[in-house]
CSV table of C-alpha atoms in Angstrom, one decimal:
chain,number,residue,atom,x,y,z
I,524,MET,CA,100.8,67.6,91.8
I,525,THR,CA,99.6,68.1,87.8
I,526,ILE,CA,96.0,69.6,87.6
I,527,PRO,CA,94.5,68.8,84.5
I,528,GLU,CA,94.0,71.6,82.2
I,529,SER,CA,89.9,72.2,82.5
I,530,THR,CA,90.4,72.6,85.9
I,531,PRO,CA,88.8,76.0,86.5
I,532,ARG,CA,91.8,78.6,87.0
I,533,THR,CA,90.8,81.9,89.4
I,534,SER,CA,93.5,84.7,89.2
I,535,LEU,CA,95.0,86.6,92.5
I,536,SER,CA,96.9,90.1,92.2
I,537,LEU,CA,99.7,90.1,94.5
I,538,ALA,CA,97.9,92.1,96.3
I,539,GLU,CA,95.0,89.9,97.4
I,540,ALA,CA,97.9,86.9,97.8
I,541,ARG,CA,99.7,89.0,100.7
I,542,ARG,CA,95.8,90.2,101.9
I,543,LEU,CA,94.6,86.8,102.4
I,544,ALA,CA,97.9,85.2,103.8
I,545,VAL,CA,97.9,88.1,106.1
I,546,TRP,CA,93.9,87.5,106.9
I,547,ALA,CA,93.9,83.8,107.5
I,548,GLN,CA,96.9,84.5,109.9
I,549,ALA,CA,95.0,86.5,111.8
I,550,LEU,CA,97.3,89.7,111.5
I,551,ASP,CA,94.5,91.8,109.3
I,552,GLY,CA,93.3,94.2,112.4
I,553,ARG,CA,90.2,92.5,112.2
I,554,TRP,CA,90.3,89.6,114.4
I,555,GLU,CA,89.3,89.7,118.3
I,556,ALA,CA,90.3,87.1,120.1
I,557,PRO,CA,88.8,86.7,124.3
I,558,PRO,CA,91.1,87.2,126.7
I,559,GLY,CA,93.5,85.7,128.9
I,560,ALA,CA,93.4,81.4,128.0
I,561,GLU,CA,90.9,81.0,126.1
I,562,GLY,CA,91.7,83.6,123.9
I,563,VAL,CA,95.3,81.5,123.5
I,564,VAL,CA,93.1,78.9,122.7
I,565,ARG,CA,91.4,80.5,119.9
I,566,ALA,CA,94.4,82.0,118.5
I,567,VAL,CA,97.0,78.6,117.9
I,568,GLU,CA,93.5,76.9,116.7
I,569,ARG,CA,93.4,79.1,114.0
I,570,LEU,CA,96.6,79.1,113.3
I,571,GLY,CA,97.2,75.4,113.9
I,572,TYR,CA,100.6,75.3,115.4
I,573,VAL,CA,102.5,77.9,117.3
I,574,GLN,CA,106.5,77.5,117.3
I,575,ILE,CA,108.8,76.6,120.2
I,576,ASP,CA,111.7,78.3,120.5
I,577,THR,CA,114.9,78.5,123.6
I,578,ILE,CA,116.5,82.0,121.8
I,579,SER,CA,115.7,84.4,124.6
I,580,VAL,CA,118.2,87.4,123.2
I,581,VAL,CA,114.3,89.1,123.3
I,582,GLU,CA,111.1,87.3,124.3
I,583,ARG,CA,110.7,84.0,122.7
I,584,ALA,CA,109.2,83.3,120.4
I,585,HIS,CA,105.9,81.2,121.0
I,586,HIS,CA,104.7,84.0,123.3
I,587,HIS,CA,105.6,86.5,120.5
I,588,ILE,CA,103.9,84.8,118.3
I,589,LEU,CA,100.6,85.3,120.4
I,590,TRP,CA,101.0,88.8,121.6
I,591,SER,CA,101.1,89.4,117.9
I,592,ARG,CA,97.3,88.6,117.7
I,593,LEU,CA,96.6,89.4,120.7
I,594,PRO,CA,97.7,92.7,122.0
I,595,ASP,CA,96.4,91.5,125.8
I,596,TYR,CA,98.3,88.8,126.0
I,597,ALA,CA,100.6,87.4,128.9
I,598,PRO,CA,102.7,84.3,129.9
I,599,GLY,CA,100.5,82.6,131.6
I,600,ALA,CA,98.0,82.9,129.4
I,601,LEU,CA,99.2,79.9,128.0
I,602,ASP,CA,100.6,77.9,131.2
I,603,ALA,CA,96.8,78.4,132.2
I,604,ALA,CA,96.0,76.9,128.2
I,605,VAL,CA,98.0,74.6,128.3
I,606,ALA,CA,96.7,73.5,131.8
I,607,GLY,CA,93.3,73.2,130.8
I,608,ARG,CA,94.4,71.1,128.5
I,609,ARG,CA,93.2,73.0,125.4
I,610,VAL,CA,96.4,73.5,124.3
I,611,PHE,CA,99.6,69.9,123.8
I,612,GLU,CA,103.2,70.2,122.7
I,613,GLY,CA,103.9,67.6,120.2
I,614,TRP,CA,105.4,67.3,116.5
I,615,SER,CA,103.6,70.2,114.0
I,616,TRP,CA,103.2,69.0,111.1
I,617,ARG,CA,105.8,71.3,109.5
I,618,ARG,CA,108.3,69.3,112.5
I,619,THR,CA,108.9,71.4,114.6
I,620,ALA,CA,108.3,71.8,118.5
I,621,ALA,CA,105.1,73.7,119.1
I,622,HIS,CA,102.3,74.3,120.7
I,623,LEU,CA,99.0,72.4,119.3
I,624,PRO,CA,95.7,72.2,119.6
I,625,THR,CA,94.6,69.6,122.1
I,626,ALA,CA,90.9,69.1,119.4
I,627,ASP,CA,93.8,67.7,116.6
I,628,TYR,CA,94.9,65.7,118.8
I,629,ALA,CA,93.6,62.4,117.2
I,630,PHE,CA,95.6,63.7,113.5
I,631,TYR,CA,98.6,63.7,114.9
I,632,ALA,CA,98.6,60.8,117.1
I,633,TRP,CA,97.6,58.9,113.6
I,634,ARG,CA,101.1,61.0,112.8
I,635,MET,CA,103.7,59.9,115.2
I,636,ARG,CA,102.1,56.3,115.3
I,637,GLN,CA,103.4,55.7,111.4
I,638,GLU,CA,106.9,57.2,113.1
I,639,ALA,CA,106.5,54.7,115.5
I,640,ALA,CA,106.1,52.1,113.1
I,641,ARG,CA,109.0,53.1,110.7
I,642,ARG,CA,112.0,51.3,110.6
I,643,ASP,CA,114.8,53.7,109.3
I,644,GLY,CA,114.5,56.6,111.4
I,645,TRP,CA,113.5,57.4,115.0
I,646,GLY,CA,111.1,54.2,114.6
I,647,ALA,CA,114.4,51.9,114.1
I,648,TRP,CA,116.0,54.1,117.0
I,649,LEU,CA,113.5,53.1,120.1
I,650,ALA,CA,113.8,48.8,118.3
I,651,GLU,CA,117.1,49.3,118.9
I,652,HIS,CA,117.9,50.7,122.3
I,653,ALA,CA,114.0,48.5,123.2
I,654,ASP,CA,115.0,47.2,126.8
I,655,LEU,CA,116.5,51.4,127.8
I,656,ALA,CA,112.8,52.9,126.3
I,657,GLU,CA,110.7,50.6,128.5
I,658,GLY,CA,113.1,51.1,131.5
I,659,ILE,CA,112.5,54.9,131.5
I,660,LEU,CA,108.6,54.6,130.7
I,661,ALA,CA,108.3,52.3,133.4
I,662,ARG,CA,110.3,54.9,135.7
I,663,ILE,CA,107.2,57.1,134.1
I,664,ARG,CA,104.5,54.8,135.2
I,665,ASP,CA,105.5,54.2,138.5
I,666,GLU,CA,107.4,57.6,139.2
I,667,GLY,CA,105.5,60.4,138.0
I,668,PRO,CA,106.7,63.1,135.1
I,669,LEU,CA,110.0,62.9,134.6
I,670,GLY,CA,112.6,64.9,132.7
I,671,SER,CA,116.5,64.7,130.9
I,672,ALA,CA,117.7,65.3,134.5
I,673,ASP,CA,115.7,62.6,135.8
I,674,PHE,CA,117.7,59.6,134.8
I,675,ALA,CA,121.8,60.0,134.6
I,676,ALA,CA,124.2,59.7,132.5
I,677,PRO,CA,126.7,56.0,131.1
I,678,GLU,CA,129.5,56.0,133.8
I,679,GLY,CA,132.2,57.6,130.8
I,680,PHE,CA,130.4,59.4,129.0
I,681,GLN,CA,131.0,62.7,127.7
I,682,GLY,CA,128.9,64.7,124.8
I,683,ARG,CA,130.8,66.5,122.0
I,684,GLY,CA,128.2,68.8,121.0
I,685,TRP,CA,124.4,70.1,121.2
I,686,TRP,CA,123.1,66.9,119.5
I,687,ASP,CA,125.6,64.7,121.2
I,688,TRP,CA,123.0,63.6,123.9
I,689,LYS,CA,122.7,61.0,126.6
I,690,PRO,CA,121.3,57.8,125.8
I,691,ALA,CA,118.5,58.9,127.8
I,692,LYS,CA,118.0,61.7,126.3
I,693,ARG,CA,117.6,61.2,123.3
I,694,ALA,CA,115.6,58.5,124.1
I,695,LEU,CA,112.2,60.7,126.0
I,696,GLU,CA,113.0,62.6,122.9
I,697,HIS,CA,112.1,59.4,120.3
I,698,LEU,CA,109.9,58.2,122.5
I,699,PHE,CA,108.1,61.9,122.5
I,700,ILE,CA,108.0,62.1,118.7
I,701,SER,CA,106.8,59.2,118.5
I,702,GLY,CA,104.1,59.7,120.7
I,703,ARG,CA,104.5,57.1,124.0
I,704,VAL,CA,104.9,60.3,125.9
I,705,LEU,CA,104.1,63.4,125.9
I,706,VAL,CA,104.8,67.0,127.7
I,707,ALA,CA,103.3,67.0,130.7
I,708,SER,CA,104.8,70.1,132.5
I,709,ARG,CA,108.1,72.4,132.3
I,710,LYS,CA,110.7,73.5,135.3
I,711,GLY,CA,112.0,75.9,134.3
I,712,PHE,CA,112.0,75.6,130.4
I,713,GLN,CA,112.7,72.0,131.2
I,714,ARG,CA,110.4,69.4,129.6
I,715,LEU,CA,108.6,66.9,131.7
I,716,TYR,CA,106.8,64.0,130.5
I,717,ASP,CA,104.6,61.5,130.8
I,718,LEU,CA,101.8,58.5,129.6
I,719,PRO,CA,99.5,60.6,127.8
I,720,GLU,CA,97.0,59.1,128.9
I,721,ARG,CA,98.0,60.7,132.0
I,722,VAL,CA,98.4,63.9,130.5
I,723,LEU,CA,95.5,63.8,127.2
I,724,PRO,CA,92.8,61.8,129.0
I,725,GLU,CA,90.6,62.0,126.8
I,726,ALA,CA,91.8,63.0,123.8
I,727,THR,CA,94.2,60.0,124.0
I,728,ALA,CA,91.0,57.7,124.4
I,729,ALA,CA,89.7,59.2,120.8
I,730,PRO,CA,89.5,56.9,117.9
I,731,VAL,CA,92.4,57.5,115.8
I,732,PRO,CA,91.4,58.3,112.5
I,733,SER,CA,92.3,56.6,109.1
I,734,GLY,CA,95.5,57.6,106.9
I,735,ASP,CA,92.8,59.7,104.2
I,736,GLU,CA,91.1,61.1,107.0
I,737,ALA,CA,94.2,62.4,108.3
I,738,VAL,CA,95.7,62.8,104.9
I,739,ARG,CA,92.4,64.9,103.4
I,740,TRP,CA,92.7,66.7,107.9
I,741,LEU,CA,96.2,68.0,106.6
I,742,ILE,CA,95.5,69.5,103.9
I,743,ARG,CA,92.8,71.7,105.3
I,744,ARG,CA,94.9,72.6,108.1
I,745,ILE,CA,97.8,73.8,106.1
I,746,LEU,CA,95.5,76.5,103.8
I,747,ARG,CA,93.3,77.5,106.9
I,748,GLY,CA,96.5,77.9,108.9
I,749,GLN,CA,98.3,79.8,105.4
I,750,GLY,CA,95.1,81.1,103.7
I,751,LEU,CA,97.1,79.5,100.7
I,752,SER,CA,99.8,77.5,100.0
I,753,ARG,CA,102.1,76.1,96.8
I,754,THR,CA,104.2,73.9,98.2
I,755,LEU,CA,102.1,72.5,100.9
I,756,THR,CA,105.2,70.7,103.1
I,757,GLY,CA,103.6,68.7,105.9
I,758,TRP,CA,104.8,66.3,107.8
I,759,GLY,CA,107.8,66.0,105.9
I,760,TRP,CA,105.5,64.8,102.5
I,761,ASP,CA,104.7,67.6,99.8
I,762,VAL,CA,103.0,68.1,96.8
I,763,THR,CA,105.2,65.7,94.4
I,764,ARG,CA,104.7,62.7,97.2
I,765,GLU,CA,102.3,60.6,97.9
I,766,PRO,CA,99.9,60.1,99.7
I,767,LEU,CA,99.6,63.8,100.2
I,768,SER,CA,99.8,64.3,95.7
I,769,SER,CA,97.1,62.1,95.3
I,770,THR,CA,94.9,63.2,97.8
I,771,LEU,CA,95.5,67.0,97.3
I,772,ALA,CA,94.2,66.0,93.5
I,773,GLU,CA,90.8,64.5,94.8
I,774,MET,CA,90.0,66.7,96.8
I,775,VAL,CA,90.8,69.1,93.8
I,776,ALA,CA,88.9,67.5,91.6
I,777,GLN,CA,86.0,67.3,94.5
I,778,GLY,CA,86.3,71.2,94.8
I,779,GLU,CA,87.0,70.8,98.0
I,780,VAL,CA,90.6,72.5,97.7
I,781,VAL,CA,91.3,75.4,94.4
I,782,PRO,CA,94.3,76.0,92.7
I,783,VAL,CA,94.5,79.6,92.3
I,784,GLU,CA,97.5,81.8,90.0
I,785,VAL,CA,98.9,84.2,91.9
I,786,GLU,CA,100.7,86.7,90.3
I,787,GLY,CA,104.6,87.0,89.0
I,788,ALA,CA,104.4,83.0,90.8
I,789,ARG,CA,106.3,79.7,89.9
I,790,GLY,CA,103.3,77.3,89.9
I,791,PRO,CA,99.9,77.0,91.3
I,792,TYR,CA,98.8,77.9,94.7
I,793,TYR,CA,96.1,75.8,96.4
I,794,VAL,CA,93.3,77.9,98.6
I,795,LEU,CA,90.4,76.5,100.3
I,796,PRO,CA,87.2,77.9,98.8
I,797,GLU,CA,85.7,79.8,101.9
I,798,ALA,CA,89.3,81.9,102.0
I,799,LEU,CA,88.4,83.2,98.3
I,800,GLU,CA,85.0,83.9,99.8
I,801,ARG,CA,86.3,85.4,102.4
I,802,LEU,CA,89.1,87.8,100.2
I,803,SER,CA,86.0,89.2,98.2
I,804,GLY,CA,83.7,90.0,101.2
I,805,ALA,CA,86.5,91.4,103.3
I,806,TYR,CA,87.9,93.4,101.0
I,807,PRO,CA,85.6,94.5,97.9
I,808,GLU,CA,87.8,95.0,95.2
I,809,GLY,CA,90.8,97.6,95.2
I,810,ALA,CA,90.5,97.7,98.9
I,811,GLY,CA,93.0,97.0,101.1
I,812,VAL,CA,94.2,95.6,104.5
I,813,ALA,CA,93.3,99.1,106.8
I,814,ARG,CA,96.0,100.9,107.8
I,815,PRO,CA,94.5,104.1,110.1
I,816,SER,CA,96.1,106.2,111.6
I,817,GLU,CA,95.8,104.8,114.7
I,818,ALA,CA,97.1,101.5,113.5
I,819,GLU,CA,100.5,100.5,114.8
I,820,VAL,CA,103.9,98.2,112.9
I,821,ARG,CA,103.7,95.5,113.9
I,822,VAL,CA,107.0,93.6,115.2
I,823,LEU,CA,106.7,89.4,113.7
I,824,SER,CA,109.1,87.2,115.0
I,825,PRO,CA,111.1,85.3,113.3
I,826,PHE,CA,109.5,82.1,113.3
I,827,ASP,CA,105.9,83.6,112.8
I,828,PRO,CA,104.0,81.1,111.1
I,829,LEU,CA,102.8,84.0,108.4
I,830,LEU,CA,106.3,84.1,107.3
I,831,ILE,CA,108.2,81.4,108.7
I,832,ASP,CA,108.5,79.3,105.1
I,833,ARG,CA,110.9,81.6,103.3
I,834,PRO,CA,110.3,80.7,99.6
I,835,ARG,CA,106.7,80.8,100.2
I,836,PHE,CA,107.4,84.6,102.1
I,837,GLY,CA,109.9,85.7,99.9
I,838,GLU,CA,107.6,85.7,96.5
I,839,LEU,CA,104.5,86.9,98.6
I,840,PHE,CA,106.4,89.7,99.9
I,841,GLY,CA,109.0,90.0,97.8
I,842,ARG,CA,111.4,89.7,101.0
I,843,ASP,CA,114.5,87.2,101.3
I,844,TYR,CA,114.6,87.9,105.1
I,845,ARG,CA,116.7,85.1,106.9
I,846,LEU,CA,117.4,84.1,109.8
I,847,GLU,CA,121.1,84.3,110.8
I,848,CYS,CA,121.8,83.8,115.0
I,849,TYR,CA,122.8,80.2,114.0
I,850,LEU,CA,125.8,81.8,111.6
I,851,PRO,CA,129.0,83.0,113.0
I,852,ALA,CA,129.1,86.7,114.3
I,853,ALA,CA,131.4,87.8,111.0
I,854,LYS,CA,128.6,86.0,108.9
I,855,ARG,CA,126.0,87.9,109.3
I,856,ARG,CA,124.9,90.7,106.9
I,857,PHE,CA,122.4,92.3,109.0
I,858,GLY,CA,122.2,90.8,112.2
I,859,TYR,CA,121.5,88.6,115.2
I,860,TYR,CA,118.0,88.3,115.5
I,861,LEU,CA,115.7,89.5,112.3
I,862,LEU,CA,112.4,90.9,113.5
I,863,PRO,CA,110.0,91.8,110.6
I,864,LEU,CA,108.7,94.8,111.0
I,865,LEU,CA,104.3,95.0,109.0
I,866,TRP,CA,102.2,97.6,108.5
I,867,GLY,CA,99.0,97.1,106.6
I,868,SER,CA,99.6,93.5,104.7
I,869,GLU,CA,103.2,94.6,103.6
I,870,ILE,CA,106.7,93.8,104.6
I,871,VAL,CA,107.6,97.0,105.2
I,872,GLY,CA,111.6,96.8,107.5
I,873,ARG,CA,112.6,95.1,109.8
I,874,LEU,CA,114.4,95.2,113.0
I,875,ASP,CA,117.7,93.6,115.6
I,876,ALA,CA,117.1,93.7,118.8
I,877,LYS,CA,118.3,92.9,122.2
I,878,ALA,CA,115.9,93.2,125.6
I,879,HIS,CA,117.9,94.1,128.6
I,880,ARG,CA,115.2,93.6,130.9
I,881,ALA,CA,117.0,94.2,134.3
I,882,GLU,CA,117.8,97.7,133.1
I,883,GLY,CA,114.2,98.0,131.7
I,884,ARG,CA,115.0,99.3,128.4
I,885,LEU,CA,115.6,97.5,124.3
I,886,GLU,CA,118.1,98.4,122.4
I,887,VAL,CA,117.5,98.9,119.1
I,888,ARG,CA,120.6,97.4,117.5
I,889,ARG,CA,119.6,97.9,113.5
I,890,LEU,CA,116.5,98.5,112.1
I,891,GLU,CA,116.0,99.2,108.2
I,892,ILE,CA,113.5,100.2,106.3
I,893,GLU,CA,113.1,99.0,102.5
I,894,PRO,CA,114.2,102.1,100.3
I,895,ASP,CA,110.4,101.3,98.5
I,896,ALA,CA,108.4,102.0,101.8
I,897,ASP,CA,107.1,105.3,103.2
I,898,ALA,CA,109.5,105.6,106.1
I,899,SER,CA,108.2,109.6,106.4
I,900,ALA,CA,104.3,107.7,106.8
I,901,LEU,CA,104.9,105.3,108.5
I,902,ALA,CA,107.5,106.5,111.6
I,903,ALA,CA,104.0,107.4,114.0
I,904,ALA,CA,103.5,103.7,114.1
I,905,LEU,CA,106.7,102.5,114.0
I,906,ALA,CA,107.4,103.7,117.2
I,907,ARG,CA,103.7,103.0,118.3
I,908,GLY,CA,104.5,99.0,117.3
I,909,LEU,CA,108.1,99.3,119.3
I,910,ALA,CA,106.2,101.0,122.4
I,911,ALA,CA,104.1,98.2,122.4
I,912,TYR,CA,107.1,95.3,121.2
I,913,ALA,CA,110.1,96.8,124.5
I,914,ARG,CA,106.1,96.7,126.9
I,915,MET,CA,105.8,92.9,125.7
I,916,ASN,CA,109.5,91.9,126.1
I,917,GLY,CA,108.8,94.2,129.9
I,918,CYS,CA,111.1,97.0,128.9
I,919,ALA,CA,109.9,100.5,129.5
I,920,GLU,CA,112.3,102.5,126.8
I,921,VAL,CA,113.6,101.9,123.6
I,922,GLU,CA,116.8,103.1,122.9
I,923,PHE,CA,118.5,103.7,119.6
I,924,PRO,CA,122.8,104.1,121.4
I,925,GLU,CA,123.9,104.2,117.3
I,926,ARG,CA,122.0,105.8,114.8
I,927,GLU,CA,123.6,105.4,112.0
I,928,ALA,CA,122.3,101.9,112.4
I,929,VAL,CA,119.0,102.9,111.5
I,930,SER,CA,118.9,103.2,108.2
I,931,PRO,CA,117.0,105.5,106.3
I,932,GLU,CA,119.0,108.6,108.0
I,933,GLY,CA,116.8,110.7,110.5
I,934,LEU,CA,114.3,107.7,111.3
I,935,GLY,CA,116.2,107.4,114.4
I,936,GLU,CA,115.9,110.5,115.7
I,937,THR,CA,112.5,110.5,114.6
I,938,LEU,CA,111.5,107.7,116.5
I,939,ALA,CA,113.1,108.5,119.2
I,940,GLU,CA,111.5,111.9,119.2
I,941,ALA,CA,108.1,110.3,119.2
I,942,LEU,CA,109.1,107.6,122.0
I,943,ALA,CA,110.1,110.0,124.2
I,944,ALA,CA,107.3,112.1,123.3
I,945,GLY,CA,105.1,109.3,124.3
I,946,GLY,CA,106.9,108.2,127.3
I,947,GLY,CA,109.1,105.3,126.4
I,948,GLY,CA,112.0,106.8,124.2
I,949,GLY,CA,116.2,106.8,125.0
I,950,CYS,CA,118.9,108.0,122.6
């Protein structure tokens, strides 16, 4: 998208941009939410989505993301929010499986109808296998929620890999993404699908917005959750593609979206006017995100929405953190499951850990503090953060079996002593 030269520009320093991103993500220590399911609903509504992931070497991503904003969070609170039909599972605007606000359902319904109508990708497969899809829908209609395990594979079928699913599972995934079924519940970690009108009766009865309303909502939704964004990628579109490009241009011209120049960034970022007002009000010139002595370093999920857009994360926070769990062990540069460490509005390091839940210990497999961060100044805050993260994982102790895997040298001993003094150390 090309912005006319006459459009007023606002400039942000890199520090201001970071503060805006951290504030929008409810990670600045100033956001308060009620306990239990109500807090979960408000967190999901504020973020826009909470990504679901199956990796369980530590607590799964969706629980971790919510815990990072809700210190008293317990997984049962998410279950209660889903059971209360205020949060549902769907395909987020980032095209990931996620927990989404039921208040946003109508806009996702519009997008799901677009997917179902396509004659390539998901829509084409469903059209080609209409008999199979209709048969699955008929069984769900008659029997209630069903999962992939309730449908037998054809005789002689042998899957050849992770994505080589039996036909019924593939059909269920296509029906889910096109909105013809929704996730009613889970059995273990397996989805059980039902008809949308039975999962979300009130939301599915509401009118579906127009295309223009949906795209405008998408832009506002991205910017509310991210604080500021340059790529504005959602539903497979970005600022160079229609219909996002022309709608964004209209919103800029009408003052609904403000282009800003960020120190050192390539091209403009976009923000909502109220976010800029919030930034100037909450953080007067020269003030940063508070880092009081009692604060703790936050251990973030690699799927946290603050950093899931890796190019934006690198540009704003100056870190090139890649998730390596999908690589062969020999090709990993850091470790299996990289967990960024946030202190105030700065990313100060990274952690690779494993929760040994049966033994009640969190194993620190690798820990690195960035060279431009003051390890001695943040050691106490990091010890508190590790202890809190261990508790979230159901572990009473944090263990450092290999001190040479902790950088800078000597930090492992300092952390172990601090944790032991607080009742959560190990060696």
